[in-house]
Amino acid sequence: MSLGTKVRLARLFSHPSGNLFGGAVDHFVGYGDVRKGGLADLPGALARVMAGKPDYVSIQPGTARHLWPQYAGKASLVIQAGCFTPDDRISELIATPEDAVRAGADALAVAIPVRGATEGKYIRWLTDSVNAAARYGMPVVAHIYPRDFTDGAKIVFTPDEIAYAARIGYESGVDVIKIGYTGDFESFRETVRTCPVPVVIAGGPKTDTLLGALQQTADAIRAGARGAVVGRNLWGHGDPQKAARAFRGVIHDGLSAEDALAKAGA
C-alpha cells in the first residue's frame, strides 16, 4: 500500500473511535421518480446530510463538480464510479481514479452488483479500478450488492450472499468493503472476522423506524464492522440532523440504538 493510499484511508477513518460514519447521496439512476422523496432536491439533500457532520460523503462526479466546493474540507469526498440498475438496463462505469484525483477526493467508490450473467463484467470494473487507483495512491471502496433473479432482479442480504460479496471485494484488492447487514449477527460476525480489509455496512433500504436502522447498525458494529454509510435512513428521515446524531452515537460513541435515539432527541 502506497503512502498516498495510507494517508487517504487515515482521513476516512480519522475519528478517534476508529470507525466511519458516511453519508451516501449517490443513488442516481436507481432512485426512481426524481420529483419525489428525499433526493427530489439534490442540493438540499446534500446540505441536510452535511449538516449531520458525516466523516465522508459519496457522490457522483458531476454532483461533486456542481455542489461540493462549498463543503470542501468539512468531510472527506468519495467519488462514486459505479452506475447500474439491478436488471442491467443501465450498466456503466462513469469515473476513474484520475477523475477522483482531479476532484480532490479521498477515495473512489465503485458500486457493483454480483450474481447473474453479467457478474464478470462488474468484477472487471472493480479490478481495473483497483489497478488504476494504485498508480495514484487512491483507495477504492467497493459497494457490493448481490442479486437474486428468481422474480425479477432484486438486491438481497442473505448471509451466504453477503459473505460472497465480501469475498469478491477483498479478492479484487479493494481497500474498504461496503455491504449490507444480513440481520443475522453470527453469520455477519464470521464474514467480518475473515475479511482482511475494513467492512462498513450499507444503510440499506429505508426502515420502518429510525430505531430499526440504528439497531442493525449497532449489531453490525458489535460484529466487527468499522462503521456505516447511510443514505435513505439519513436524507429520507424527517429530521436528518437528529438522525445523523443518533447514527454518530452508535458508530462513534458505542451507544445502544435506544440510548443513541434518546440522546439525539429523534
XYZ file of N, CA and C in Angstrom:
798
model
N 0.851 -1.197 0.000
C 0.000 0.000 0.000
C 0.880 1.238 0.000
N 0.602 2.171 -0.910
C 1.429 3.353 -1.036
C 1.143 4.345 0.094
N 2.035 5.323 0.245
C 1.841 6.353 1.257
C 0.546 7.116 1.004
N 0.292 7.467 -0.258
C -0.924 8.215 -0.571
C -2.178 7.464 -0.153
N -2.207 6.155 -0.418
C -3.362 5.348 -0.021
C -3.523 5.343 1.489
N -2.412 5.180 2.205
C -2.473 5.172 3.668
C -2.969 6.506 4.219
N -2.491 7.605 3.636
C -2.899 8.933 4.110
C -4.395 9.142 3.880
N -4.869 8.784 2.694
C -6.279 8.988 2.387
C -7.174 8.086 3.235
N -6.767 6.851 3.451
C -7.548 5.967 4.319
C -7.589 6.504 5.746
N -6.474 7.065 6.196
C -6.434 7.637 7.540
C -7.421 8.783 7.662
N -7.608 9.538 6.585
C -8.590 10.622 6.641
C -10.016 10.071 6.695
N -10.277 8.976 5.988
C -11.607 8.381 6.032
C -11.946 7.888 7.439
N -10.960 7.288 8.096
C -11.168 6.717 9.426
C -10.489 7.577 10.495
N -10.638 8.884 10.376
C -9.894 9.798 11.244
C -10.529 10.002 12.612
N -11.762 9.593 12.790
C -12.404 9.786 14.088
C -11.685 8.944 15.156
N -11.547 9.464 16.376
C -10.857 8.712 17.438
C -11.442 7.323 17.701
N -12.700 7.116 17.366
C -13.302 5.791 17.557
C -12.703 4.748 16.633
N -12.066 5.197 15.551
C -11.557 4.277 14.544
C -12.610 3.825 13.559
N -13.837 4.288 13.758
C -14.937 3.925 12.867
C -15.267 5.071 11.924
N -16.172 4.778 11.006
C -16.523 5.727 9.950
C -18.033 5.893 9.880
N -18.485 7.136 9.824
C -19.892 7.449 9.570
C -19.955 8.211 8.252
N -20.491 7.552 7.235
C -20.562 8.165 5.911
C -21.988 8.434 5.494
N -22.137 9.421 4.621
C -23.425 9.714 4.010
C -23.376 9.403 2.527
N -24.386 8.730 2.024
C -24.446 8.375 0.604
C -25.512 9.210 -0.080
N -25.090 10.020 -1.047
C -26.018 10.809 -1.861
C -25.695 10.484 -3.320
N -25.583 9.201 -3.606
C -25.053 8.744 -4.899
C -25.984 7.753 -5.590
N -27.295 7.897 -5.392
C -28.226 6.876 -5.874
C -28.538 7.000 -7.362
N -28.519 8.199 -7.912
C -28.540 8.457 -9.350
C -29.633 7.666 -10.068
N -29.279 6.849 -11.054
C -30.267 6.213 -11.932
C -31.154 5.216 -11.199
N -30.722 4.710 -10.065
C -31.526 3.740 -9.338
C -32.568 4.362 -8.438
N -32.658 5.694 -8.429
C -33.529 6.343 -7.454
C -35.000 6.281 -7.821
N -35.332 6.356 -9.086
C -36.736 6.326 -9.472
C -37.236 7.699 -9.881
N -38.425 8.054 -9.405
C -39.040 9.339 -9.745
C -38.267 10.455 -9.042
N -37.518 11.244 -9.792
C -36.661 12.268 -9.194
C -37.462 13.452 -8.651
N -38.769 13.495 -8.877
C -39.579 14.597 -8.366
C -40.089 14.330 -6.959
N -39.886 13.117 -6.471
C -40.442 12.739 -5.177
C -39.338 12.236 -4.242
N -39.618 12.290 -2.951
C -38.727 11.685 -1.975
C -37.575 12.573 -1.549
N -36.686 11.985 -0.765
C -35.621 12.747 -0.123
C -34.569 13.301 -1.044
N -34.484 12.798 -2.287
C -33.486 13.304 -3.228
C -34.103 14.165 -4.328
N -35.373 14.519 -4.189
C -36.000 15.368 -5.211
C -35.244 16.680 -5.341
N -34.806 17.222 -4.219
C -33.971 18.423 -4.194
C -32.560 17.963 -3.834
N -31.747 17.670 -4.853
C -30.422 17.108 -4.590
C -29.515 18.070 -3.825
N -29.438 19.361 -4.202
C -28.626 20.282 -3.387
C -29.099 20.329 -1.932
N -30.424 20.307 -1.752
C -30.958 20.327 -0.398
C -30.639 19.060 0.366
N -30.683 17.897 -0.322
C -30.365 16.627 0.331
C -28.908 16.607 0.786
N -28.022 17.094 -0.069
C -26.608 17.134 0.310
C -26.401 18.080 1.485
N -27.099 19.211 1.480
C -26.980 20.155 2.595
C -27.458 19.517 3.897
N -28.552 18.752 3.831
C -29.072 18.104 5.034
C -28.105 17.051 5.548
N -27.514 16.294 4.637
C -26.537 15.282 5.049
C -25.318 15.945 5.676
N -24.823 17.004 5.057
C -23.631 17.670 5.590
C -23.902 18.316 6.939
N -25.116 18.753 7.172
C -25.460 19.323 8.478
C -25.337 18.279 9.581
N -25.403 16.995 9.207
C -25.242 15.915 10.175
C -23.803 15.571 10.502
N -22.849 16.274 9.883
C -21.417 16.136 10.145
C -20.902 14.699 9.944
N -21.099 14.151 8.742
C -20.539 12.831 8.452
C -19.027 12.918 8.274
N -18.373 11.773 8.382
C -16.932 11.724 8.138
C -16.633 11.782 6.650
N -17.529 11.206 5.855
C -17.356 11.317 4.405
C -18.699 11.265 3.714
N -18.703 11.717 2.470
C -19.903 11.670 1.635
C -19.513 11.113 0.276
N -20.289 10.152 -0.227
C -20.059 9.630 -1.574
C -21.105 10.211 -2.520
N -20.620 10.795 -3.623
C -21.485 11.408 -4.628
C -20.894 11.160 -6.014
N -21.728 11.334 -7.037
C -21.265 11.179 -8.414
C -20.327 12.319 -8.804
N -19.484 12.101 -9.801
C -18.523 13.136 -10.185
C -19.192 14.442 -10.624
N -20.312 14.357 -11.333
C -20.987 15.577 -11.748
C -21.574 16.340 -10.574
N -22.140 15.617 -9.622
C -22.655 16.254 -8.408
C -21.532 16.956 -7.664
N -20.383 16.290 -7.584
C -19.237 16.900 -6.903
C -18.827 18.196 -7.594
N -18.788 18.185 -8.909
C -18.351 19.364 -9.661
C -19.267 20.556 -9.379
N -20.568 20.294 -9.303
C -21.522 21.389 -9.144
C -21.758 21.798 -7.689
N -21.713 20.841 -6.763
C -22.193 21.107 -5.410
C -21.141 21.025 -4.308
N -20.001 20.374 -4.549
C -19.082 20.112 -3.443
C -18.222 21.298 -3.006
N -17.878 22.254 -3.863
C -16.927 23.293 -3.437
C -17.256 23.954 -2.101
N -18.513 24.195 -1.813
C -18.854 24.864 -0.552
C -18.645 23.974 0.668
N -18.483 22.663 0.444
C -18.294 21.740 1.564
C -16.851 21.241 1.685
N -15.994 21.691 0.798
C -14.609 21.208 0.804
C -13.970 21.441 2.165
N -13.328 20.396 2.685
C -12.667 20.479 3.981
C -13.561 20.146 5.152
N -14.872 19.980 4.916
C -15.792 19.682 6.011
C -16.058 18.193 6.171
N -15.699 17.418 5.165
C -15.808 15.955 5.206
C -14.967 15.426 4.061
N -14.603 14.160 4.138
C -13.899 13.540 3.017
C -14.860 13.336 1.852
N -14.369 13.604 0.663
C -15.151 13.407 -0.545
C -14.797 12.056 -1.154
N -15.830 11.280 -1.475
C -15.652 9.994 -2.153
C -16.445 10.046 -3.451
N -15.776 9.840 -4.560
C -16.414 9.889 -5.874
C -16.947 8.508 -6.240
N -18.240 8.457 -6.566
C -18.876 7.192 -6.944
C -18.728 6.957 -8.444
N -18.146 5.809 -8.792
C -17.896 5.491 -10.195
C -18.914 4.535 -10.783
N -19.546 3.715 -9.945
C -20.471 2.711 -10.447
C -21.831 3.301 -10.775
N -22.415 2.868 -11.867
C -23.719 3.374 -12.307
C -24.483 2.204 -12.924
N -25.428 1.642 -12.177
C -26.129 0.462 -12.684
C -27.534 0.387 -12.107
N -28.384 -0.365 -12.774
C -29.662 -0.794 -12.225
C -29.588 -2.313 -12.061
N -30.268 -2.883 -11.057
C -30.135 -4.322 -10.801
C -30.441 -5.205 -11.999
N -31.327 -4.719 -12.895
C -31.678 -5.530 -14.065
C -30.754 -5.288 -15.255
N -29.666 -4.519 -15.053
C -28.683 -4.226 -16.102
C -29.217 -3.340 -17.223
N -30.367 -2.714 -17.001
C -30.857 -1.753 -18.008
C -29.813 -0.658 -18.215
N -29.201 -0.232 -17.129
C -28.083 0.702 -17.176
C -26.893 0.031 -16.526
N -25.755 0.134 -17.149
C -24.557 -0.543 -16.655
C -23.334 0.186 -17.196
N -22.831 1.158 -16.414
C -21.721 1.979 -16.877
C -20.770 2.304 -15.723
N -19.509 2.411 -16.050
C -18.511 2.922 -15.118
C -18.251 4.366 -15.523
N -18.601 5.316 -14.653
C -18.651 6.716 -15.076
C -17.516 7.573 -14.506
N -16.601 6.996 -13.760
C -15.484 7.776 -13.228
C -14.266 6.878 -13.062
N -13.101 7.484 -13.108
C -11.835 6.787 -12.963
C -11.102 7.312 -11.729
N -10.071 6.603 -11.286
C -9.258 7.144 -10.194
C -8.678 8.519 -10.519
N -8.312 8.740 -11.769
C -7.796 10.053 -12.163
C -8.854 11.135 -11.962
N -10.117 10.816 -12.272
C -11.203 11.756 -12.015
C -11.290 12.088 -10.536
N -11.128 11.058 -9.689
C -11.189 11.277 -8.246
C -10.035 12.156 -7.776
N -8.860 11.962 -8.350
C -7.712 12.804 -8.001
C -7.997 14.250 -8.375
N -8.506 14.474 -9.581
C -8.793 15.838 -10.033
C -9.845 16.510 -9.169
N -10.755 15.710 -8.605
C -11.808 16.265 -7.761
C -11.331 16.537 -6.339
N -10.109 16.105 -6.005
C -9.615 16.281 -4.650
C -10.178 15.269 -3.677
N -10.636 14.129 -4.188
C -11.299 13.128 -3.355
C -10.302 12.318 -2.536
N -10.818 11.715 -1.472
C -10.014 10.833 -0.644
C -10.207 9.367 -1.000
N -11.171 9.056 -1.853
C -11.368 7.666 -2.277
C -12.252 7.632 -3.511
N -12.169 6.507 -4.214
C -13.063 6.212 -5.325
C -13.966 5.075 -4.878
N -15.274 5.272 -4.955
C -16.224 4.200 -4.675
C -16.631 3.546 -5.989
N -16.709 2.228 -5.981
C -17.173 1.505 -7.161
C -18.302 0.586 -6.713
N -19.522 0.947 -7.088
C -20.691 0.135 -6.750
C -20.921 -0.886 -7.848
N -21.053 -2.146 -7.448
C -21.317 -3.198 -8.425
C -22.365 -4.165 -7.882
N -23.163 -4.748 -8.797
C -23.970 -5.896 -8.413
C -23.200 -7.178 -8.717
N -23.486 -8.230 -7.985
C -22.898 -9.537 -8.286
C -24.014 -10.569 -8.415
N -23.638 -11.713 -8.941
C -24.539 -12.787 -9.368
C -25.179 -12.392 -10.702
N -25.618 -13.393 -11.419
C -26.228 -13.162 -12.720
C -25.222 -13.261 -13.852
N -25.729 -13.248 -15.066
C -24.907 -13.481 -16.251
C -23.870 -12.400 -16.492
N -24.075 -11.201 -15.956
C -23.157 -10.089 -16.213
C -22.150 -9.862 -15.084
N -22.117 -10.767 -14.123
C -21.269 -10.581 -12.952
C -19.793 -10.361 -13.316
N -19.309 -11.099 -14.282
C -17.898 -10.993 -14.644
C -17.503 -9.596 -15.077
N -18.387 -8.933 -15.809
C -18.100 -7.575 -16.255
C -17.932 -6.640 -15.062
N -18.779 -6.801 -14.068
C -18.712 -5.925 -12.901
C -17.450 -6.189 -12.069
N -17.071 -7.440 -11.966
C -15.823 -7.754 -11.264
C -14.647 -7.125 -11.999
N -14.709 -7.111 -13.324
C -13.661 -6.451 -14.106
C -13.660 -4.954 -13.839
N -14.836 -4.329 -13.717
C -14.887 -2.918 -13.312
C -14.044 -2.708 -12.056
N -14.285 -3.575 -11.073
C -13.654 -3.412 -9.770
C -12.150 -3.622 -9.849
N -11.718 -4.712 -10.472
C -10.285 -4.993 -10.530
C -9.541 -3.964 -11.378
N -10.137 -3.528 -12.482
C -9.493 -2.495 -13.295
C -9.373 -1.185 -12.513
N -10.406 -0.856 -11.738
C -10.363 0.367 -10.932
C -9.282 0.279 -9.862
N -9.164 -0.878 -9.219
C -8.126 -1.072 -8.192
C -6.738 -0.913 -8.803
N -6.518 -1.530 -9.945
C -5.202 -1.446 -10.582
C -4.870 -0.023 -11.005
N -5.859 0.681 -11.554
C -5.624 2.062 -11.972
C -5.428 2.975 -10.755
N -6.173 2.727 -9.689
C -6.092 3.572 -8.497
C -4.730 3.466 -7.816
N -4.087 2.307 -7.935
C -2.791 2.116 -7.291
C -1.753 3.111 -7.804
N -1.889 3.546 -9.057
C -0.935 4.495 -9.628
C -1.041 5.870 -8.977
N -2.184 6.156 -8.358
C -2.416 7.479 -7.783
C -2.466 7.453 -6.248
N -2.295 6.292 -5.650
C -2.445 6.209 -4.204
C -3.869 6.496 -3.777
N -4.844 6.084 -4.574
C -6.254 6.359 -4.331
C -6.945 5.101 -3.802
N -7.470 5.128 -2.580
C -8.200 3.956 -2.065
C -9.458 3.689 -2.875
N -9.843 2.429 -2.939
C -11.085 2.036 -3.592
C -12.020 1.437 -2.541
N -13.218 2.006 -2.469
C -14.267 1.494 -1.590
C -15.271 0.766 -2.467
N -15.413 -0.535 -2.259
C -16.346 -1.319 -3.072
C -17.710 -1.362 -2.401
N -18.748 -0.984 -3.149
C -20.135 -1.128 -2.690
C -20.697 -2.329 -3.450
N -20.919 -3.446 -2.781
C -21.224 -4.693 -3.489
C -22.605 -5.203 -3.090
N -23.439 -5.439 -4.120
C -24.838 -5.776 -3.908
C -25.180 -7.095 -4.611
N -25.365 -8.179 -3.875
C -25.786 -9.442 -4.505
C -27.216 -9.350 -5.028
N -27.442 -10.042 -6.137
C -28.763 -10.021 -6.755
C -29.389 -11.407 -6.749
N -30.709 -11.410 -6.799
C -31.470 -12.640 -6.984
C -32.418 -12.425 -8.155
N -32.461 -13.390 -9.075
C -33.261 -13.249 -10.289
C -34.470 -14.180 -10.304
N -34.830 -14.712 -9.146
C -35.961 -15.635 -9.087
C -37.250 -14.976 -9.556
N -37.437 -13.720 -9.147
C -38.640 -12.970 -9.526
C -38.209 -11.552 -9.878
N -37.768 -11.357 -11.110
C -37.184 -10.090 -11.498
C -35.743 -10.010 -10.990
N -35.238 -8.808 -10.846
C -33.871 -8.598 -10.347
C -33.955 -7.835 -9.035
N -33.546 -8.477 -7.941
C -33.657 -7.873 -6.626
C -32.310 -7.941 -5.902
N -32.035 -6.900 -5.109
C -30.872 -6.907 -4.227
C -31.237 -7.693 -2.973
N -30.335 -8.593 -2.543
C -30.627 -9.445 -1.383
C -29.512 -9.324 -0.344
N -29.850 -9.693 0.899
C -28.926 -9.520 2.018
C -28.796 -10.800 2.844
N -28.950 -11.954 2.215
C -28.845 -13.212 2.959
C -27.406 -13.459 3.373
N -27.190 -14.222 4.462
C -25.812 -14.459 4.928
C -24.871 -15.015 3.861
N -25.327 -15.980 3.083
C -24.454 -16.566 2.061
C -24.072 -15.534 1.001
N -25.035 -14.742 0.580
C -24.758 -13.774 -0.485
C -23.894 -12.617 0.011
N -24.092 -12.192 1.242
C -23.259 -11.111 1.779
C -21.829 -11.601 1.995
N -21.666 -12.831 2.436
C -20.319 -13.399 2.558
C -19.640 -13.458 1.189
N -20.411 -13.815 0.176
C -19.882 -13.864 -1.193
C -19.473 -12.466 -1.662
N -20.294 -11.474 -1.359
C -19.978 -10.099 -1.747
C -18.675 -9.634 -1.110
N -18.499 -9.925 0.172
C -17.261 -9.538 0.848
C -16.058 -10.226 0.212
N -16.208 -11.485 -0.141
C -15.100 -12.216 -0.771
C -14.733 -11.601 -2.116
N -15.736 -11.242 -2.905
C -15.471 -10.581 -4.180
C -14.663 -9.312 -3.946
N -15.030 -8.547 -2.919
C -14.349 -7.290 -2.644
C -12.886 -7.463 -2.319
N -12.584 -8.298 -1.340
C -11.173 -8.352 -0.948
C -10.321 -9.144 -1.913
N -10.910 -10.101 -2.644
C -10.101 -10.788 -3.653
C -9.869 -9.909 -4.879
N -10.650 -8.846 -5.018
C -10.410 -7.871 -6.082
C -9.393 -6.822 -5.660
N -9.012 -6.821 -4.388
C -7.943 -5.946 -3.930
C -8.384 -4.599 -3.407
N -9.676 -4.422 -3.091
C -10.150 -3.120 -2.642
C -9.656 -2.825 -1.227
N -9.821 -1.584 -0.816
C -9.304 -1.140 0.482
C -10.367 -1.115 1.574
N -11.626 -0.915 1.200
C -12.757 -0.910 2.124
C -13.926 -1.567 1.401
N -14.712 -2.348 2.141
C -15.872 -3.020 1.547
C -17.145 -2.544 2.243
N -18.093 -2.098 1.447
C -19.414 -1.728 1.954
C -20.407 -2.788 1.504
N -21.031 -3.436 2.485
C -22.001 -4.494 2.193
C -23.214 -4.312 3.101
N -24.308 -4.942 2.742
C -25.498 -4.880 3.569
C -25.362 -5.755 4.803
N -26.095 -5.393 5.840
C -26.134 -6.216 7.042
C -27.138 -7.338 6.833
N -26.770 -8.537 7.240
C -27.598 -9.720 6.972
C -28.808 -9.833 7.889
N -28.763 -9.172 9.037
C -29.801 -9.384 10.038
C -29.515 -10.574 10.926
N -28.437 -11.293 10.621
C -28.039 -12.456 11.418
C -26.655 -12.176 12.011
N -26.607 -11.952 13.317
C -25.383 -11.478 13.958
C -24.211 -12.433 13.761
N -24.412 -13.705 14.028
C -23.298 -14.666 13.997
C -22.720 -14.795 12.595
N -23.561 -14.882 11.587
C -23.040 -15.028 10.227
C -22.291 -13.781 9.797
N -22.821 -12.613 10.183
C -22.148 -11.380 9.792
C -20.817 -11.244 10.526
N -20.782 -11.614 11.793
C -19.529 -11.551 12.542
C -18.469 -12.445 11.896
N -18.861 -13.613 11.429
C -17.907 -14.512 10.785
C -17.413 -13.926 9.460
N -18.309 -13.297 8.698
C -17.903 -12.664 7.442
C -16.887 -11.559 7.703
N -17.139 -10.727 8.698
C -16.225 -9.628 9.020
C -14.906 -10.170 9.566
N -14.994 -11.196 10.419
C -13.785 -11.752 11.046
C -12.805 -12.282 10.009
N -13.319 -12.855 8.946
C -12.461 -13.475 7.939
C -12.121 -12.544 6.788
N -12.530 -11.288 6.892
C -12.246 -10.311 5.834
C -11.023 -9.477 6.231
N -9.977 -9.440 5.423
C -8.743 -8.756 5.807
C -8.738 -7.246 5.601
N -9.841 -6.671 5.149
C -9.925 -5.211 4.982
C -11.145 -4.715 5.747
N -11.191 -3.421 6.086
C -12.332 -2.898 6.847
C -13.652 -3.087 6.118
N -14.664 -3.468 6.889
C -16.024 -3.624 6.388
C -16.910 -2.565 7.023
N -17.673 -1.861 6.202
C -18.709 -0.961 6.701
C -20.033 -1.422 6.109
N -21.112 -1.097 6.802
C -22.392 -1.577 6.287
C -23.086 -0.489 5.482
N -23.872 -0.954 4.520
C -24.734 -0.057 3.771
C -25.938 0.293 4.629
N -26.431 1.518 4.474
C -27.613 1.919 5.220
C -28.820 1.066 4.887
N -28.817 0.505 3.679
C -29.859 -0.422 3.292
C -31.148 0.258 2.891
N -32.193 -0.518 2.612
C -33.496 0.059 2.284
C -34.017 0.873 3.465
N -34.889 1.836 3.177
C -35.480 2.651 4.242
C -36.218 1.739 5.214
N -35.876 1.829 6.496
C -36.534 1.018 7.502
C -37.820 1.697 7.973
N -38.682 0.915 8.622
C -39.943 1.462 9.108
C -39.715 2.544 10.159
N -38.681 2.352 10.960
C -38.363 3.326 12.008
C -36.867 3.582 12.023
N -36.491 4.749 12.539
C -35.077 5.049 12.706
C -34.451 4.083 13.705
N -35.216 3.689 14.711
C -34.699 2.736 15.697
C -34.256 1.447 15.019
N -35.024 0.978 14.042
C -34.650 -0.245 13.334
C -33.331 -0.101 12.609
N -33.125 1.043 11.954
C -31.868 1.286 11.252
C -30.703 1.378 12.229
N -30.933 2.030 13.351
C -29.877 2.150 14.358
C -29.552 0.800 14.970
N -30.570 -0.036 15.160
C -30.331 -1.350 15.769
C -29.472 -2.227 14.867
N -29.753 -2.216 13.562
C -28.931 -3.043 12.680
C -27.501 -2.494 12.583
N -27.361 -1.167 12.695
C -26.027 -0.581 12.716
C -25.285 -0.978 13.981
N -25.956 -0.909 15.116
C -25.329 -1.292 16.383
C -24.920 -2.762 16.361
N -25.780 -3.618 15.824
C -25.446 -5.043 15.736
C -24.228 -5.263 14.846
N -24.183 -4.550 13.727
C -23.048 -4.695 12.809
C -21.750 -4.227 13.451
N -21.808 -3.136 14.207
C -20.609 -2.643 14.898
C -20.144 -3.677 15.921
N -21.069 -4.256 16.670
C -20.701 -5.296 17.640
C -20.084 -6.499 16.945
N -20.515 -6.748 15.714
C -19.980 -7.881 14.953
C -18.625 -7.587 14.334
N -18.148 -6.341 14.447
C -16.821 -6.010 13.937
C -16.787 -5.029 12.790
N -17.937 -4.590 12.308
C -17.948 -3.588 11.230
C -17.308 -2.297 11.733
N -16.704 -1.568 10.806
C -15.992 -0.342 11.149
C -16.822 0.907 10.868
N -18.127 0.750 10.770
C -18.964 1.907 10.559
C -20.084 1.626 9.588
N -20.711 2.705 9.109
C -21.843 2.589 8.190
C -21.850 3.787 7.250
N -22.334 3.556 6.037
C -22.549 4.618 5.057
C -24.046 4.641 4.779
N -24.695 5.716 5.188
C -26.155 5.760 5.271
C -26.717 6.721 4.231
N -27.752 6.288 3.532
C -28.414 7.132 2.550
C -29.850 7.409 2.943
N -30.766 6.507 2.539
C -32.202 6.727 2.743
C -32.577 6.937 4.204
N -31.907 6.248 5.101
C -32.239 6.398 6.518
C -31.635 7.660 7.121
N -30.988 8.465 6.268
C -30.452 9.756 6.702
C -31.221 10.875 6.001
N -31.023 11.028 4.668
C -31.724 12.106 3.968
C -33.219 11.818 3.821
N -33.627 10.551 4.023
C -35.041 10.214 3.947
C -35.776 10.380 5.264
N -35.056 10.744 6.320
C -35.673 10.935 7.624
C -36.258 12.335 7.727
N -37.281 12.482 8.549
C -37.914 13.789 8.695
C -36.980 14.849 9.236
N -36.018 14.453 10.079
C -35.036 15.381 10.633
C -33.650 14.741 10.485
N -33.005 14.938 9.331
C -31.718 14.281 9.081
C -30.647 14.615 10.112
N -30.671 15.822 10.689
C -29.650 16.168 11.676
C -29.788 15.324 12.930
N -31.014 15.121 13.375
C -31.224 14.263 14.543
C -30.865 12.813 14.218
N -31.233 12.372 13.012
C -30.881 11.012 12.606
C -29.363 10.844 12.585
N -28.661 11.835 12.051
C -27.199 11.764 11.997
C -26.596 11.720 13.394
N -27.119 12.518 14.316
C -26.612 12.484 15.683
C -26.783 11.096 16.288
N -27.917 10.458 15.985
C -28.161 9.121 16.504
C -27.195 8.105 15.901
N -26.967 8.187 14.585
C -26.013 7.266 13.957
C -24.602 7.482 14.511
N -24.219 8.742 14.700
C -22.896 9.002 15.269
C -22.792 8.421 16.672
N -23.873 8.494 17.436
C -23.853 7.932 18.784
C -23.589 6.438 18.777
N -24.193 5.740 17.826
C -23.974 4.293 17.716
C -22.572 3.988 17.187
N -22.183 4.678 16.116
C -20.935 4.346 15.418
C -19.701 4.831 16.172
N -19.757 6.052 16.684
C -18.567 6.647 17.293
C -18.535 6.558 18.820
N -19.705 6.549 19.446
C -19.741 6.560 20.909
C -20.087 5.209 21.514
N -20.415 4.232 20.670
C -20.719 2.904 21.174
C -22.034 2.815 21.923
N -22.972 3.731 21.670
C -24.254 3.707 22.352
C -25.162 2.628 21.775
N -26.085 2.159 22.593
C -27.117 1.274 22.072
C -28.033 2.078 21.172
N -28.811 1.387 20.370
C -29.738 2.082 19.476
C -30.716 2.945 20.273
N -31.228 2.397 21.359
C -32.199 3.140 22.172
C -31.564 4.375 22.805
N -30.348 4.234 23.359
C -29.686 5.371 24.003
C -29.310 6.437 22.982
N -28.856 6.013 21.806
C -28.478 6.969 20.757
C -29.703 7.753 20.299
N -30.821 7.064 20.172
C -32.058 7.717 19.733
C -32.500 8.747 20.777
N -32.437 8.352 22.053
C -32.855 9.263 23.115
C -31.934 10.471 23.212
N -30.620 10.238 23.091
C -29.663 11.330 23.201
C -29.803 12.323 22.050
N -30.149 11.806 20.872
C -30.311 12.666 19.692
C -31.640 13.406 19.698
N -32.560 12.972 20.564
C -33.879 13.592 20.587
C -34.691 13.279 19.352
N -34.380 12.150 18.734
C -35.063 11.798 17.500
C -36.195 10.804 17.727
